[in-house]
């Protein structure tokens, strides 16, 4: 058997990237203020959330590439704080402590 593969990088258009950023920014704005607002905004936007434990002194969040800024924010935040929108490689993250 002979097999040939071709790989074509697929990248989103600027319009797609802008729309996703706008959606993330709107979510961060609605979620700001409390854990309850964060949960309500996530439910309204049908966004799946996950709970991750980050120990003080950690350098990253498991499963998130280049997440040092998120960890830095978490180490300085107070319980109930909601972060701004973080851009991590090919994803956007809003965190709540």
PDB file of C-alpha atoms in Angstrom:
ATOM      1  CA  UNK A   1       0.000   0.000   0.000  1.00  0.00           C
ATOM      2  CA  UNK A   2       1.213   3.482  -0.777  1.00  0.00           C
ATOM      3  CA  UNK A   3      -0.233   6.438   0.944  1.00  0.00           C
ATOM      4  CA  UNK A   4       0.289  10.088   0.222  1.00  0.00           C
ATOM      5  CA  UNK A   5      -0.905  12.852   2.467  1.00  0.00           C
ATOM      6  CA  UNK A   6      -1.131  16.561   1.880  1.00  0.00           C
ATOM      7  CA  UNK A   7      -1.514  19.055   4.659  1.00  0.00           C
ATOM      8  CA  UNK A   8      -3.008  22.450   4.106  1.00  0.00           C
ATOM      9  CA  UNK A   9      -2.972  24.928   6.954  1.00  0.00           C
ATOM     10  CA  UNK A  10      -6.422  26.380   7.490  1.00  0.00           C
ATOM     11  CA  UNK A  11      -6.564  29.737   9.167  1.00  0.00           C
ATOM     12  CA  UNK A  12      -9.593  31.848   9.999  1.00  0.00           C
ATOM     13  CA  UNK A  13     -10.191  35.102   8.168  1.00  0.00           C
ATOM     14  CA  UNK A  14      -9.716  38.425   9.912  1.00  0.00           C
ATOM     15  CA  UNK A  15     -13.510  38.783  10.041  1.00  0.00           C
ATOM     16  CA  UNK A  16     -13.815  35.447  11.870  1.00  0.00           C
ATOM     17  CA  UNK A  17     -11.065  36.350  14.335  1.00  0.00           C
ATOM     18  CA  UNK A  18     -12.689  39.749  14.949  1.00  0.00           C
ATOM     19  CA  UNK A  19     -16.115  38.146  15.519  1.00  0.00           C
ATOM     20  CA  UNK A  20     -14.701  35.660  18.011  1.00  0.00           C
ATOM     21  CA  UNK A  21     -12.809  38.402  19.856  1.00  0.00           C
ATOM     22  CA  UNK A  22     -15.976  40.533  19.986  1.00  0.00           C
ATOM     23  CA  UNK A  23     -17.941  37.588  21.377  1.00  0.00           C
ATOM     24  CA  UNK A  24     -15.267  36.963  24.020  1.00  0.00           C
ATOM     25  CA  UNK A  25     -15.151  40.637  24.984  1.00  0.00           C
ATOM     26  CA  UNK A  26     -18.934  40.771  25.352  1.00  0.00           C
ATOM     27  CA  UNK A  27     -18.828  37.663  27.531  1.00  0.00           C
ATOM     28  CA  UNK A  28     -16.077  39.165  29.728  1.00  0.00           C
ATOM     29  CA  UNK A  29     -18.114  42.360  30.146  1.00  0.00           C
ATOM     30  CA  UNK A  30     -21.303  40.489  31.105  1.00  0.00           C
ATOM     31  CA  UNK A  31     -19.388  38.141  33.420  1.00  0.00           C
ATOM     32  CA  UNK A  32     -17.513  40.887  35.262  1.00  0.00           C
ATOM     33  CA  UNK A  33     -18.344  41.458  38.891  1.00  0.00           C
ATOM     34  CA  UNK A  34     -19.044  38.092  40.474  1.00  0.00           C
ATOM     35  CA  UNK A  35     -19.024  34.342  40.104  1.00  0.00           C
ATOM     36  CA  UNK A  36     -22.817  34.425  39.690  1.00  0.00           C
ATOM     37  CA  UNK A  37     -22.573  36.874  36.760  1.00  0.00           C
ATOM     38  CA  UNK A  38     -19.862  34.677  35.229  1.00  0.00           C
ATOM     39  CA  UNK A  39     -22.097  31.591  35.460  1.00  0.00           C
ATOM     40  CA  UNK A  40     -25.125  33.481  34.117  1.00  0.00           C
ATOM     41  CA  UNK A  41     -23.139  34.871  31.166  1.00  0.00           C
ATOM     42  CA  UNK A  42     -21.766  31.395  30.393  1.00  0.00           C
ATOM     43  CA  UNK A  43     -25.266  29.882  30.476  1.00  0.00           C
ATOM     44  CA  UNK A  44     -26.683  32.667  28.295  1.00  0.00           C
ATOM     45  CA  UNK A  45     -23.927  32.237  25.694  1.00  0.00           C
ATOM     46  CA  UNK A  46     -23.978  28.421  25.922  1.00  0.00           C
ATOM     47  CA  UNK A  47     -20.304  28.429  26.845  1.00  0.00           C
ATOM     48  CA  UNK A  48     -18.895  25.345  28.487  1.00  0.00           C
ATOM     49  CA  UNK A  49     -16.822  26.146  31.551  1.00  0.00           C
ATOM     50  CA  UNK A  50     -14.358  23.977  33.393  1.00  0.00           C
ATOM     51  CA  UNK A  51     -12.865  24.159  36.848  1.00  0.00           C
ATOM     52  CA  UNK A  52      -9.106  23.958  37.109  1.00  0.00           C
ATOM     53  CA  UNK A  53      -6.984  24.039  40.204  1.00  0.00           C
ATOM     54  CA  UNK A  54      -3.929  26.261  39.921  1.00  0.00           C
ATOM     55  CA  UNK A  55      -1.526  26.183  42.817  1.00  0.00           C
ATOM     56  CA  UNK A  56       0.226  29.356  43.930  1.00  0.00           C
ATOM     57  CA  UNK A  57       3.630  29.356  42.290  1.00  0.00           C
ATOM     58  CA  UNK A  58       2.437  27.400  39.242  1.00  0.00           C
ATOM     59  CA  UNK A  59       3.673  28.576  35.872  1.00  0.00           C
ATOM     60  CA  UNK A  60       0.774  27.421  33.727  1.00  0.00           C
ATOM     61  CA  UNK A  61      -2.768  26.089  33.683  1.00  0.00           C
ATOM     62  CA  UNK A  62      -3.003  22.430  32.620  1.00  0.00           C
ATOM     63  CA  UNK A  63      -4.464  22.228  29.123  1.00  0.00           C
ATOM     64  CA  UNK A  64      -3.872  25.891  28.249  1.00  0.00           C
ATOM     65  CA  UNK A  65      -0.796  26.704  26.196  1.00  0.00           C
ATOM     66  CA  UNK A  66       1.244  29.757  27.235  1.00  0.00           C
ATOM     67  CA  UNK A  67      -1.057  30.494  30.165  1.00  0.00           C
ATOM     68  CA  UNK A  68       1.486  32.281  32.359  1.00  0.00           C
ATOM     69  CA  UNK A  69      -0.532  35.538  32.179  1.00  0.00           C
ATOM     70  CA  UNK A  70      -3.642  33.733  33.428  1.00  0.00           C
ATOM     71  CA  UNK A  71      -1.660  32.295  36.361  1.00  0.00           C
ATOM     72  CA  UNK A  72      -0.185  35.726  37.122  1.00  0.00           C
ATOM     73  CA  UNK A  73      -3.699  37.183  37.159  1.00  0.00           C
ATOM     74  CA  UNK A  74      -4.957  34.364  39.413  1.00  0.00           C
ATOM     75  CA  UNK A  75      -2.134  34.924  41.898  1.00  0.00           C
ATOM     76  CA  UNK A  76      -3.046  38.626  42.197  1.00  0.00           C
ATOM     77  CA  UNK A  77      -6.854  38.285  42.075  1.00  0.00           C
ATOM     78  CA  UNK A  78      -9.278  38.005  44.950  1.00  0.00           C
ATOM     79  CA  UNK A  79     -11.979  35.350  45.270  1.00  0.00           C
ATOM     80  CA  UNK A  80     -14.858  36.300  42.978  1.00  0.00           C
ATOM     81  CA  UNK A  81     -12.745  38.403  40.583  1.00  0.00           C
ATOM     82  CA  UNK A  82     -13.332  37.925  36.852  1.00  0.00           C
ATOM     83  CA  UNK A  83     -10.435  38.460  34.449  1.00  0.00           C
ATOM     84  CA  UNK A  84     -10.285  40.402  31.239  1.00  0.00           C
ATOM     85  CA  UNK A  85     -10.125  38.484  27.966  1.00  0.00           C
ATOM     86  CA  UNK A  86      -6.789  36.673  27.533  1.00  0.00           C
ATOM     87  CA  UNK A  87      -5.520  35.608  24.078  1.00  0.00           C
ATOM     88  CA  UNK A  88      -3.625  32.322  24.336  1.00  0.00           C
ATOM     89  CA  UNK A  89      -2.252  31.071  21.014  1.00  0.00           C
ATOM     90  CA  UNK A  90      -5.422  29.970  19.208  1.00  0.00           C
ATOM     91  CA  UNK A  91      -7.941  30.500  21.997  1.00  0.00           C
ATOM     92  CA  UNK A  92      -9.447  33.160  24.230  1.00  0.00           C
ATOM     93  CA  UNK A  93      -9.889  32.738  27.985  1.00  0.00           C
ATOM     94  CA  UNK A  94     -11.902  34.535  30.655  1.00  0.00           C
ATOM     95  CA  UNK A  95     -11.153  33.305  34.173  1.00  0.00           C
ATOM     96  CA  UNK A  96     -12.929  33.621  37.505  1.00  0.00           C
ATOM     97  CA  UNK A  97     -11.293  32.979  40.850  1.00  0.00           C
TER      98      UNK A  97
END
